[in-house]
Short mmCIF file of C-alpha atoms in Angstrom, two decimals:
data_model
loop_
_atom_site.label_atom_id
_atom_site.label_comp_id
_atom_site.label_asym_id
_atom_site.label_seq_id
_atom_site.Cartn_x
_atom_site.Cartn_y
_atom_site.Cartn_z
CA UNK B 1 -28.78 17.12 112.24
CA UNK B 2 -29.98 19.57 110.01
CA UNK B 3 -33.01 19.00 107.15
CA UNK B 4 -29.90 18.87 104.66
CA UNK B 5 -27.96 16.55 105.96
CA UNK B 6 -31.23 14.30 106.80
CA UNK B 7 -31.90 14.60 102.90
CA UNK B 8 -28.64 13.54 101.90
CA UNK B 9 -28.64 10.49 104.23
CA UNK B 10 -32.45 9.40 103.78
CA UNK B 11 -33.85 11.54 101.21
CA UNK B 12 -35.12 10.61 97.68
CA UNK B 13 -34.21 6.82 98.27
CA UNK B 14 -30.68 7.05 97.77
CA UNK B 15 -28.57 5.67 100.76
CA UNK B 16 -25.02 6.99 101.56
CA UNK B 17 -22.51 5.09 103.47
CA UNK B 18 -19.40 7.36 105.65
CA UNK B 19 -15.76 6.12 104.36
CA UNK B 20 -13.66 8.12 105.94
CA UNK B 21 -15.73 11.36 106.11
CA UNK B 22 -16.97 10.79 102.59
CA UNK B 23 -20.13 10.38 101.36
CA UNK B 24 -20.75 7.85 98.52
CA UNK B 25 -24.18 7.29 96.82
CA UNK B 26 -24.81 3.93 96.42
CA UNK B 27 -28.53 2.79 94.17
CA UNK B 28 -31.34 1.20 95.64
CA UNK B 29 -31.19 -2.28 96.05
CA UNK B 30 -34.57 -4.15 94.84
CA UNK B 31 -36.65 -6.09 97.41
CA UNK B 32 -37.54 -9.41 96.72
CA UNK B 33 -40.51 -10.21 96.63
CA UNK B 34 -41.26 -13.82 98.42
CA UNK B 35 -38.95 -16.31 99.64
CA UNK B 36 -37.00 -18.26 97.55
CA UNK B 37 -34.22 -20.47 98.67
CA UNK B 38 -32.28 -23.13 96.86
CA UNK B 39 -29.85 -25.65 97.06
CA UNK B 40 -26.23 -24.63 95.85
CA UNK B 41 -25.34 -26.04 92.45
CA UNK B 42 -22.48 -28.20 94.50
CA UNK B 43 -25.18 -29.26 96.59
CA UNK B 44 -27.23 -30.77 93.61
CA UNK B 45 -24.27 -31.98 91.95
CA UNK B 46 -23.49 -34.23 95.12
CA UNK B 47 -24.34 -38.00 94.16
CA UNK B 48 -23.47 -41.06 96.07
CA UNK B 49 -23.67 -43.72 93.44
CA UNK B 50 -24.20 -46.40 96.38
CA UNK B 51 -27.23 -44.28 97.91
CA UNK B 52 -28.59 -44.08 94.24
CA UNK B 53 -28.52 -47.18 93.88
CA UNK B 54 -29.73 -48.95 97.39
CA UNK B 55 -32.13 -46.49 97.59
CA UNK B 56 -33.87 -47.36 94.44
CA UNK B 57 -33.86 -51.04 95.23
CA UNK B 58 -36.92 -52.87 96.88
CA UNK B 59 -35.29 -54.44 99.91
CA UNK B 60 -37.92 -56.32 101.41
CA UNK B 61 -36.04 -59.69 103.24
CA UNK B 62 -37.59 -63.33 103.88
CA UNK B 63 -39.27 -62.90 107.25
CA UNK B 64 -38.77 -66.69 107.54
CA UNK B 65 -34.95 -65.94 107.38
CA UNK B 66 -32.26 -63.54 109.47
CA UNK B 67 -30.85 -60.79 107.38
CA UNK B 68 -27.28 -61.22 106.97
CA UNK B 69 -25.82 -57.79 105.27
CA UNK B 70 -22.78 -58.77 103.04
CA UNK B 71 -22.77 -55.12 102.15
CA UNK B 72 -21.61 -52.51 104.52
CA UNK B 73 -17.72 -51.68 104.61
CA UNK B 74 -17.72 -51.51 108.24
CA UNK B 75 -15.56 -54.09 109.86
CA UNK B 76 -17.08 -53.80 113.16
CA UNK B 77 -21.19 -54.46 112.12
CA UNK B 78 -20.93 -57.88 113.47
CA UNK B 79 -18.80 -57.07 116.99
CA UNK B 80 -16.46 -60.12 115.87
CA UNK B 81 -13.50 -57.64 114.80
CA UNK B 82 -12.96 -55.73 117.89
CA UNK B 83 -10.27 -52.70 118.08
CA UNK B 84 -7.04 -53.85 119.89
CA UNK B 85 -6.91 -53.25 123.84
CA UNK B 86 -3.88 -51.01 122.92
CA UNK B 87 -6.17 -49.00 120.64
CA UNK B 88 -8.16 -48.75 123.30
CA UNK B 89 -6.17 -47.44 125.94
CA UNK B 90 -4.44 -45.20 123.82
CA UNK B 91 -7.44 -43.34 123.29
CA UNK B 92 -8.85 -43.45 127.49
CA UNK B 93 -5.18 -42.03 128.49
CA UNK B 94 -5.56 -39.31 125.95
CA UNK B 95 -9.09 -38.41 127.10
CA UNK B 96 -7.48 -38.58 131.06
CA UNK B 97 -4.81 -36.19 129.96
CA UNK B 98 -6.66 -33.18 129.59
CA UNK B 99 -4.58 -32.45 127.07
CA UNK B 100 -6.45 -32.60 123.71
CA UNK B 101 -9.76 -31.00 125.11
CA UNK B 102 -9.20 -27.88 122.57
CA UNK B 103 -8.51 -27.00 118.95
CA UNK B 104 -5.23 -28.73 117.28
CA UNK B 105 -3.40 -27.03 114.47
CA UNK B 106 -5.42 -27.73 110.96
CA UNK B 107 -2.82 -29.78 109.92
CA UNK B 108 -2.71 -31.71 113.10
CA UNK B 109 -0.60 -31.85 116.22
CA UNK B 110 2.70 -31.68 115.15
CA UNK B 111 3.80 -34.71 117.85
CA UNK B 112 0.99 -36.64 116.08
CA UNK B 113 2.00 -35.67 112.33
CA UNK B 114 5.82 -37.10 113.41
CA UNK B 115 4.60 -40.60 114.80
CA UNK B 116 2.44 -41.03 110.95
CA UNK B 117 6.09 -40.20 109.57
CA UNK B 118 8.05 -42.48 111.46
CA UNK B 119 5.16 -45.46 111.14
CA UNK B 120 5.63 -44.91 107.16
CA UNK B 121 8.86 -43.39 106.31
CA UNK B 122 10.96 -46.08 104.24
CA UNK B 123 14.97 -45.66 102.55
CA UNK B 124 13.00 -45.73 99.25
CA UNK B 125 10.09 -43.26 100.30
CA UNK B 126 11.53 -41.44 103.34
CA UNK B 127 8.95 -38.21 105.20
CA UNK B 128 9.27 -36.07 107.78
CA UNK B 129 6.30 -34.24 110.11
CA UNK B 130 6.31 -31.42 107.43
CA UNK B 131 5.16 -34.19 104.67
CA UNK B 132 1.96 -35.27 106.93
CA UNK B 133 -1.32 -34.07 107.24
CA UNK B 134 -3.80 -34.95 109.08
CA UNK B 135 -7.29 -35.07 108.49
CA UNK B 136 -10.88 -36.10 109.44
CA UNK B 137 -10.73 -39.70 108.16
CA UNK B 138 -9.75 -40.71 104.90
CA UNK B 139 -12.39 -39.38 102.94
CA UNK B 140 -11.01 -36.22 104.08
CA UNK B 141 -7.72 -37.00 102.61
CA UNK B 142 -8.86 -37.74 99.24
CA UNK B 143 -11.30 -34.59 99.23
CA UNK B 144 -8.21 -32.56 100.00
CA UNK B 145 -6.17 -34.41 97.86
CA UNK B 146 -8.27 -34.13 94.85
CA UNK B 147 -9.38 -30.48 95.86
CA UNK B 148 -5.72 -29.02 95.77
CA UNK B 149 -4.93 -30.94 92.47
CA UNK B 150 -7.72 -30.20 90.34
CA UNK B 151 -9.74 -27.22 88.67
CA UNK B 152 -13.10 -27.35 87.19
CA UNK B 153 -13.18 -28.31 83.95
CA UNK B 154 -10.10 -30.44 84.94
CA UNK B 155 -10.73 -34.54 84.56
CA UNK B 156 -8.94 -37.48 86.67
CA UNK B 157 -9.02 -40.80 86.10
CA UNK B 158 -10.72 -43.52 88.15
CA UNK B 159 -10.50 -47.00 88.38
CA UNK B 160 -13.57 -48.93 87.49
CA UNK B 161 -14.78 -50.67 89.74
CA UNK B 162 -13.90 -48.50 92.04
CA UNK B 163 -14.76 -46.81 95.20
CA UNK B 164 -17.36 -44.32 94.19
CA UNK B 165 -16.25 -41.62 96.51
CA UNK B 166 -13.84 -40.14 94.15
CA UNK B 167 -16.95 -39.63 91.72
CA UNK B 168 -18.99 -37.67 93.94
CA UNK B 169 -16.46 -35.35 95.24
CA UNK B 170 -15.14 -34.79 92.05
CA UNK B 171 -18.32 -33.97 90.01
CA UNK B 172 -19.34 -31.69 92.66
CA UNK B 173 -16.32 -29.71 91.97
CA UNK B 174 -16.87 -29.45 88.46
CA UNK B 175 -14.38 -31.90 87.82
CA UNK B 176 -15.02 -34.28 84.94
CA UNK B 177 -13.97 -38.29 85.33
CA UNK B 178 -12.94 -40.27 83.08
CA UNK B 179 -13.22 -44.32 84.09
CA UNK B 180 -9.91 -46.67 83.36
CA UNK B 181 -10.53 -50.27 83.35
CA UNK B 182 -9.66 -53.27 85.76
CA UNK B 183 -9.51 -56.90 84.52
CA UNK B 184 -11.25 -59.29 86.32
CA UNK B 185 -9.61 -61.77 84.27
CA UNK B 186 -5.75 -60.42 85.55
CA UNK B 187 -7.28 -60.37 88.97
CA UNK B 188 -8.33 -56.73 88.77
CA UNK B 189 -4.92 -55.58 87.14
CA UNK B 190 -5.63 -52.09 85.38
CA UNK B 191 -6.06 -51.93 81.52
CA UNK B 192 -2.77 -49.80 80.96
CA UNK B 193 -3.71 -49.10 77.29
CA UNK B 194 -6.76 -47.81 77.98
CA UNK B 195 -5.90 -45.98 80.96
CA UNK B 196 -3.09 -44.15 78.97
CA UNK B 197 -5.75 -43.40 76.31
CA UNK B 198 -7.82 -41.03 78.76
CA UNK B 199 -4.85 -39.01 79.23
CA UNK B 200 -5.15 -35.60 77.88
CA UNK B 201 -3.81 -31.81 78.67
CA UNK B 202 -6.62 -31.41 81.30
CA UNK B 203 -5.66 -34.64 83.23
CA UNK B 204 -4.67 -33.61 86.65
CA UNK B 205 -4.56 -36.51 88.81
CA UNK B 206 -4.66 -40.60 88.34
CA UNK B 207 -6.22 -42.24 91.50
CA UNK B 208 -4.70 -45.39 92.10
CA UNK B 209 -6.58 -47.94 94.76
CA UNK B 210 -4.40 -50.78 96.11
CA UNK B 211 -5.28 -52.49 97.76
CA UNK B 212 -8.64 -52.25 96.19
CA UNK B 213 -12.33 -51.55 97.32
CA UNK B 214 -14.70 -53.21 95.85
CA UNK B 215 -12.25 -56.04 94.16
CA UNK B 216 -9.94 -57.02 96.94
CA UNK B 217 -7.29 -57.05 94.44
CA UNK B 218 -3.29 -56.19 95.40
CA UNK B 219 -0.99 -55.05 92.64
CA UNK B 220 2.12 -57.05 92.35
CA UNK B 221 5.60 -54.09 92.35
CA UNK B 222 5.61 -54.79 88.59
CA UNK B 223 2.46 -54.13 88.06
CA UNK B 224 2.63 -50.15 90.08
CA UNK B 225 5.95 -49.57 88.15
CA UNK B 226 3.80 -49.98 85.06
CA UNK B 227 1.78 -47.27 86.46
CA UNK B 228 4.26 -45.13 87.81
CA UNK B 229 5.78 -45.06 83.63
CA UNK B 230 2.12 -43.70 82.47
CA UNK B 231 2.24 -41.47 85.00
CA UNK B 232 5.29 -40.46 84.36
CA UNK B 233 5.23 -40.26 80.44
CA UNK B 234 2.21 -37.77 80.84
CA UNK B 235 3.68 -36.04 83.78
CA UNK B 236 0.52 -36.94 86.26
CA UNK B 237 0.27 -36.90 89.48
CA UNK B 238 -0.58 -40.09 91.61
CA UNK B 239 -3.51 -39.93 94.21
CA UNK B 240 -2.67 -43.07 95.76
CA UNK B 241 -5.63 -44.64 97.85
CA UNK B 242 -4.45 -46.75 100.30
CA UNK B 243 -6.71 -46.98 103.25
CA UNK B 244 -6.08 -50.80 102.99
CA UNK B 245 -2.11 -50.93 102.76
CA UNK B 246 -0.68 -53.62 104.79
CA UNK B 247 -4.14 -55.54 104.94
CA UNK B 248 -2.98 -57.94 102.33
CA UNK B 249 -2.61 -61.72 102.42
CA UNK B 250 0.77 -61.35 99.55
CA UNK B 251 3.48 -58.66 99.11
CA UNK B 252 2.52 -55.07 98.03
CA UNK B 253 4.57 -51.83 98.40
CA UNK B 254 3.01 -48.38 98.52
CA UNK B 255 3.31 -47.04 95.15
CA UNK B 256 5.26 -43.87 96.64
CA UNK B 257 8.71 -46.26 97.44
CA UNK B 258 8.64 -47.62 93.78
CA UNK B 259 8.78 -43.99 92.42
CA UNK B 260 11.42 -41.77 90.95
CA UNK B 261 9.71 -38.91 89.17
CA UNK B 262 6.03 -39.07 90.02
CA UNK B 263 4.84 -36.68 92.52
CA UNK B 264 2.07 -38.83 94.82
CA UNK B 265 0.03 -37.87 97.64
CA UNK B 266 -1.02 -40.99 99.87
CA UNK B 267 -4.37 -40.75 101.56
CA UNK B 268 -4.79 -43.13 104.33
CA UNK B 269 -5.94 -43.40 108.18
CA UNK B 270 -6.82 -45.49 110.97
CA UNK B 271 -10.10 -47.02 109.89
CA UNK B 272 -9.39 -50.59 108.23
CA UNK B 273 -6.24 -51.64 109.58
CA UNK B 274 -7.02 -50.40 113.50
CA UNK B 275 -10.68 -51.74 112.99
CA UNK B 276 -11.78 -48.07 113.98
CA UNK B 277 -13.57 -46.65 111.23
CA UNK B 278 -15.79 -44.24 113.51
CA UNK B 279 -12.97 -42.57 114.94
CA UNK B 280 -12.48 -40.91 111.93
CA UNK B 281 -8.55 -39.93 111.90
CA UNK B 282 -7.09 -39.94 108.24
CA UNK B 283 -3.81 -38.32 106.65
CA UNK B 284 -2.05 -37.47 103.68
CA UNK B 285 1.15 -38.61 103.16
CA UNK B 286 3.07 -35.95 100.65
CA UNK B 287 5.76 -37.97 98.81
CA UNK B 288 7.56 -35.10 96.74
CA UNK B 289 9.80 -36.07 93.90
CA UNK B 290 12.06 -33.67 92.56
CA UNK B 291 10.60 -30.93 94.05
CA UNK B 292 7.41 -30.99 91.36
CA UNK B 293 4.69 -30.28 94.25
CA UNK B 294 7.03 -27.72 95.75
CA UNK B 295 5.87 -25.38 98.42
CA UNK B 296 2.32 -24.33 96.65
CA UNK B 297 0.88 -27.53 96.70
CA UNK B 298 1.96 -28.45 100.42
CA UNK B 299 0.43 -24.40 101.05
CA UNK B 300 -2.48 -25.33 98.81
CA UNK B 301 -3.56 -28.35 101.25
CA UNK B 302 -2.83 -26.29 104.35
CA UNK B 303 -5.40 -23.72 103.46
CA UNK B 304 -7.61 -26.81 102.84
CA UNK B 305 -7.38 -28.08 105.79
CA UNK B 306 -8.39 -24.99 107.87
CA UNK B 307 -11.61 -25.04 106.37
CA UNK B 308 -12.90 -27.40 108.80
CA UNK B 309 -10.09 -26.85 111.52
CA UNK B 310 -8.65 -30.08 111.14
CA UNK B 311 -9.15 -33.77 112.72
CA UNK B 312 -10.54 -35.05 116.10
CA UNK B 313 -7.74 -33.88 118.88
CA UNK B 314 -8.48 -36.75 120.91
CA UNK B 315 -7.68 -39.13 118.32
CA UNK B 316 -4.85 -37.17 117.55
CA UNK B 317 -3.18 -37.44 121.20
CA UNK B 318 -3.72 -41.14 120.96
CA UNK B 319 -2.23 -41.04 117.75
CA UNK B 320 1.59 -42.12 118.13
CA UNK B 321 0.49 -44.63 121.15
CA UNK B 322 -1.74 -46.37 119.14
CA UNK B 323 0.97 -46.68 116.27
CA UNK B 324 3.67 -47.40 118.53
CA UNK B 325 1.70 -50.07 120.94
CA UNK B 326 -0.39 -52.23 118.54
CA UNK B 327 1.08 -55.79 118.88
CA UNK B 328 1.49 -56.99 115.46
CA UNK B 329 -0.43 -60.29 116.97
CA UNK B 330 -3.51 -58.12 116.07
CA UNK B 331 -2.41 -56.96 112.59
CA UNK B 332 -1.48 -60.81 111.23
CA UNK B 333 -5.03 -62.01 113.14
CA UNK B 334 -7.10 -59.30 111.19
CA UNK B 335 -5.48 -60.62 108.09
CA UNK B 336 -5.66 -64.25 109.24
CA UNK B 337 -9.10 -63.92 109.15
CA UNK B 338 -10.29 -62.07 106.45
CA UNK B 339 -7.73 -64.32 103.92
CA UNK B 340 -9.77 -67.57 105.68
CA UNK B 341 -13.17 -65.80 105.11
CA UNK B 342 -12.08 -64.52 101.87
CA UNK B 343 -11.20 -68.63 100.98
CA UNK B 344 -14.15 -69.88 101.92
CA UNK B 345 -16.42 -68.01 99.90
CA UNK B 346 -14.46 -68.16 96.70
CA UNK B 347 -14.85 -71.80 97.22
CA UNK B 348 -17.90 -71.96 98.08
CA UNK B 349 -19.47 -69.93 95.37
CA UNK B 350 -16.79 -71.21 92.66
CA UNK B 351 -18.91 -74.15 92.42
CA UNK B 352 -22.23 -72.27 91.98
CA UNK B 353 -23.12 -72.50 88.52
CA UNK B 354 -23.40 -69.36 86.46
CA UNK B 355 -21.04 -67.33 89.00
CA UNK B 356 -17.40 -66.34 89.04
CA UNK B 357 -15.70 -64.89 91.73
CA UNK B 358 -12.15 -63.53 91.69
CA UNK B 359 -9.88 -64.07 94.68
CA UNK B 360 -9.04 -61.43 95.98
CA UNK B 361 -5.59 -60.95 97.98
CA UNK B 362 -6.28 -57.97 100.49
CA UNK B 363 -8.59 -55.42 101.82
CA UNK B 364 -12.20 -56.69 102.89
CA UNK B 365 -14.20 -58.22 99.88
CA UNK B 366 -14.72 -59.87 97.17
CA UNK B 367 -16.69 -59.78 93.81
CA UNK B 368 -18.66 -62.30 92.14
CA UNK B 369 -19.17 -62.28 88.31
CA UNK B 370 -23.25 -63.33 87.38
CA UNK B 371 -23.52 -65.51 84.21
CA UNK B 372 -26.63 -62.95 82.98
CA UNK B 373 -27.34 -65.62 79.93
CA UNK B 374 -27.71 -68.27 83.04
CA UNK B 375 -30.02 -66.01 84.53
CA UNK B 376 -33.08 -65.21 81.90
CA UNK B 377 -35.37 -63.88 85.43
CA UNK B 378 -32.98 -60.81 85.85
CA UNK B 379 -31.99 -57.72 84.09
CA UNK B 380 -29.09 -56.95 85.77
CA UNK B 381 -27.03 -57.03 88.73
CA UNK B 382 -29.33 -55.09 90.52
CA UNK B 383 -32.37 -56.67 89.91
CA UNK B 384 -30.49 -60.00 90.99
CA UNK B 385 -29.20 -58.84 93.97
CA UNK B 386 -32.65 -57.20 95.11
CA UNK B 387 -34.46 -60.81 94.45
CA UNK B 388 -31.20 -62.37 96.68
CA UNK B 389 -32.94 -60.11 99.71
CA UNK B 390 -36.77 -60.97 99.32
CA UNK B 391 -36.10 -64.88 98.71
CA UNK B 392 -32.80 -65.05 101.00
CA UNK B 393 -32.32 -62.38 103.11
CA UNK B 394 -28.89 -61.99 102.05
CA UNK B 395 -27.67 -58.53 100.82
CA UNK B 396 -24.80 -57.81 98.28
CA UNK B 397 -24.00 -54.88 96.95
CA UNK B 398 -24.52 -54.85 93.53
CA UNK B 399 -21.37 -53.61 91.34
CA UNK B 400 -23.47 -50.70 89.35
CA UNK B 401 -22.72 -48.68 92.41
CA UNK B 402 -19.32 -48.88 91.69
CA UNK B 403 -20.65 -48.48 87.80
CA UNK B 404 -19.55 -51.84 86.71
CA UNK B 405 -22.06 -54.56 85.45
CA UNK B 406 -22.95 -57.66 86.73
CA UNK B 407 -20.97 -58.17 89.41
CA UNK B 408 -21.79 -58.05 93.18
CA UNK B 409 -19.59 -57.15 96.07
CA UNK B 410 -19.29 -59.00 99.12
CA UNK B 411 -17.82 -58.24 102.47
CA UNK B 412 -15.38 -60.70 104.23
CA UNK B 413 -15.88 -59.17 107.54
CA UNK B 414 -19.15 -61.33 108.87
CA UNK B 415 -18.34 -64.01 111.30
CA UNK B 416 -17.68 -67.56 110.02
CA UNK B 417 -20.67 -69.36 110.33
CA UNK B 418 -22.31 -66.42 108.84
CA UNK B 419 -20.22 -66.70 105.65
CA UNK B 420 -21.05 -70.47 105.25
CA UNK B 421 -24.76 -69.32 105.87
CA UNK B 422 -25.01 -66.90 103.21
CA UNK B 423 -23.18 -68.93 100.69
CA UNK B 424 -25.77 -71.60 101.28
CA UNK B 425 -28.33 -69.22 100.77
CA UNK B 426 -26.77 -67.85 97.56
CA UNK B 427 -25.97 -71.31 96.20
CA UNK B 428 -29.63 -72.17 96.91
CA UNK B 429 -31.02 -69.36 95.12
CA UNK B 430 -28.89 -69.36 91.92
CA UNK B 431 -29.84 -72.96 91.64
CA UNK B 432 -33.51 -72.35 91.89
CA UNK B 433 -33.39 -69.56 88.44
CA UNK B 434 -30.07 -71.11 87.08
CA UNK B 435 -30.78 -71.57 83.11
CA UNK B 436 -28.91 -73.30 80.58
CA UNK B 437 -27.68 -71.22 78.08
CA UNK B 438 -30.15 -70.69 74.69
CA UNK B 439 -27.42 -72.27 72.50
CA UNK B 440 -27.66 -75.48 74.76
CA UNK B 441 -31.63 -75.79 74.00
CA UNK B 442 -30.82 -75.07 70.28
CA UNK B 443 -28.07 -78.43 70.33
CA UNK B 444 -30.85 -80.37 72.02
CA UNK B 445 -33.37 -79.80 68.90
CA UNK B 446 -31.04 -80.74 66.11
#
């Protein structure tokens, strides 16, 4: 190389790159100067409302007392909900195959994605393969689901109470929500009026949960063909949530066989029903009408969905035996139990003054109104629930983590005895700070 050339390539700071055989001059990049790495503005924009709120709270429990944990959506905590020996086997034959050792499509196995069709395809709501996806657990779902709907700056509307998962994904996005009412009074029914009063041009999705976490509520057909007319007057798209379908002590049809005109994608999975929550296999049901998703949307989630190269392929072989072989002894004893649990603490605490639970009808809890103005020793929900864990060793979940006051959540899912045992504890402790209410004093002095 001659001193020319060696000036042109390294001379007078200026850098040239080859393209081709020509030479372009590109300008110094600066140097910084000392480290400085931050999180991604998604990454601070990530909140779990549940985190922010247990982790804030003082749990200290009774030492004199076992802690029972009313609070953890996980039906197999206590080892008294065990997966089905079908379940089971399904998965140790898939593992003996040899077969599902590599990568599956994104989307999933195609086998698999046909066996989720057939288990859900109905006259009024029929799919095919093509109209599955599959995905790692249903939070996966709904993260695709809301990710191929929505643009920043977009809003969707959540149900509050309601799961708190939509939140965070959403505001990490850049996606603004906007909270619709339930009615504890209706048994969790959704304020319609208000709902339909969020609606606006930048609307791109209405999440629907039924059955419901945290309320345990079940919409009645009447009650999702309300729905389905909002939706349909505004021309919005239905995420439908239902994680819990078919885990219901009273009738309640997926929202997608009651629909003409709405467009809905289903997120659901294996994790309630099949008492297998770790296992993490979800999907996405796309219910099409009229063509309205078309073939960008169904494109739009399979370029999701190779961003993490899709769900567990063991799972996924196991998939259509675990569908096809689960007794439905299993399903109706699942639900057997959780209605019984679910009965015996509404009774039980119905008769605790200054609370009000709602009966719920499916899914795997229950909430319980506080009387605040019978309860002068707390500020909120939080603060009662915290003192429920230092005197009683009992932990709710309070409903500000699902941003709704003075409630708490409790999960059906603890062993009998254990549910007597924590009502006990809970009627005990009410008792002990139960007030009358100020007006009552005032009567007493005239």
């Amino acid at each position: 190389m001659d001193s020319k050339s060696y000036l042109a390539l390294h001379g007078n700071g200026i850098h040239h790159v080859n393209i081709n055989g020509t030479l372009y001059p590109t300008k110094m990049k600066s140097r910084r100067q000392r480290w400085e790495v931050k999180p991604s503005e998604m990454a601070n924009n990530t909140l779990n409302p549940i985190r922010a709120i247990v982790d804030g709270m003082k749990l200290t429990p009774n030492p004199d007392k076992p802690m029972i944990a009313l609070s953890i959506g996980d039906p197999t905590v206590f080892g008294n909900l065990p997966a089905d020996d079908a379940v089971l086997q399904a998965m140790k034959d898939a593992i003996d195959s040899q077969k599902y050792n590599g990568y599956a499509p994104s989307v999933g196995y195609l086998k698999s994605r046909q066996a989720v069709a057939n288990f859900y395809s109905c006259p009024e709501a029929p799919i095919e393969a093509e109209d599955v996806i599959l995905t790692s657990g249903c939070s996966q779902a709904i993260d695709l689901a809301i990710s191929v709907l929505c643009n920043p700056g977009d809003n969707i509307l959540v149900p509050c109470p309601g799961f708190s998962l939509y939140k965070t994904l959403a505001v990490s996005m850049g996606i603004e929500v906007k909270l619709y009412n339930l009615l504890p009074e209706k048994s969790w029914e959704v304020d319609l009026q208000h709902m339909e009063s969020l609606i606006d041009e930048r609307t791109s999705c209405l999440i629907v949960t039924n059955p419901s976490n945290p309320c345990g509520s079940v919409f009645s057909k009447e009650h999702l063909q309300e729905i389905l007319k909002v939706a349909s007057r505004h021309c919005v798209p239905i995420l439908a949530d239902e994680i819990y379908s078919d885990m219901v002590s009273c009738s309640s049809p997926s929202v997608a066989s009651l629909s003409s005109d709405v467009p809905i994608l289903s997120c659901g999975g294996l994790a309630k029903r099949w008492l297998v929550p770790g296992w993490r296999m979800g999907w996405i049901l796309i219910h099409d009408r009229n063509d309205i998703f078309g073939s960008q949307i169904r494109q739009g989630l399979v370029k999701l969905s190779q961003r993490i190269l899709g769900a567990c392929s063991i799972v996924q072989g196991a998939l259509e035996s675990i569908l096809n072989n689960t007794p439905q002894s299993f399903y109706s004893e699942t639900i057997s139990f959780l209605k019984s649990n679910s009965e015996i603490c509404f009774s039980e605490l119905s008769t605790v003054p200054g609370l009000n639970p709602v009966m719920p009808s499916g899914a795997m809890y229950i909430m319980v109104g506080i009387d605040t103005d019978h309860f002068p020793d707390f500020k909120n929900d939080v603060d009662f629930t915290e003192r429920l864990v230092t005197e009683q060793s009992v932990f709710c979940l309070p409903a500000s983590a699902f941003e709704y006051a003075n409630f708490f959540r409790i999960v059906v899912t603890v062993p009998e005895e254990m549910m007597l045992e924590a009502c006990a504890r809970i009627r005990e402790f009410c008792q002990r700070y139960y007030r009358p209410r100020s007006c009552d004093s005032n009567d007493l002095d005239q």
